[in-house]
Steps between C-alpha positions, in 0.01 A plus 500: 500500500831357386741731323723374219778760524576731793765771508620561855669840520737516796711778642817443700334535841507173697165576664343574159635173360352294779162677500460473122612135484262416787212669314592306185460170684137594574420458129413162355840416349509177300780322320368674187535850648802697384638755746758756391685640803624835379703788631577828326827673581384861472704721272423839354454514123799734475718235669375233261556721195854579614571127466688502829646164598370353824719552801637196685272592791190491274607164353548352849160631614324354195676166549404484868142595427473231230624244755230613744232471231617148415442400866140617468469305174559177689209574736239543226302199368505617139724587207709806583749726330710791621528828309728778622493799265631855501287805428192688612308273741152576363603464136693178561227332708237581235741390223562165672126447548450557126792277397375212714128567428437513874154454648603672822770723647568471873681804638580642842416848617725709720199684634633846425266784586478871443802685369720187497257331263504807274879536503598133483206381291302185544616217278200287596255778402676553168502124429126481574439784253719359221474120525292297256409244767378492859732631772498376860664750737633364829523766769761489777346465844 
């Protein structure tokens, strides 16, 4: 099955990036496929509502991460775009999938278990529950 639009939700872990991008290449990507490489810079709602300006450190991180995503763009045999947004990861990934009318979301999983999963939450589980399209979760080995 060929997908028309795929949202690839990436975190800032190098191992996660590589595992998720590798999994993406297993799909039948054509020149007609559109892949949106996305990253959400997590911020609490209270921080967003306070309208705090980004620190220089945050701006540098976002710039470096966008550069890294652009390197992955060159490796994919399809149309690609990069989206780096700020907010709640689950909400933003689902929002992007709706904006782009995605057929699929590809997302990594940190593999949290037990109390860590409860305390830190599972973005992938929340995305599965809230997304209007299929979600492919790539587990770290």
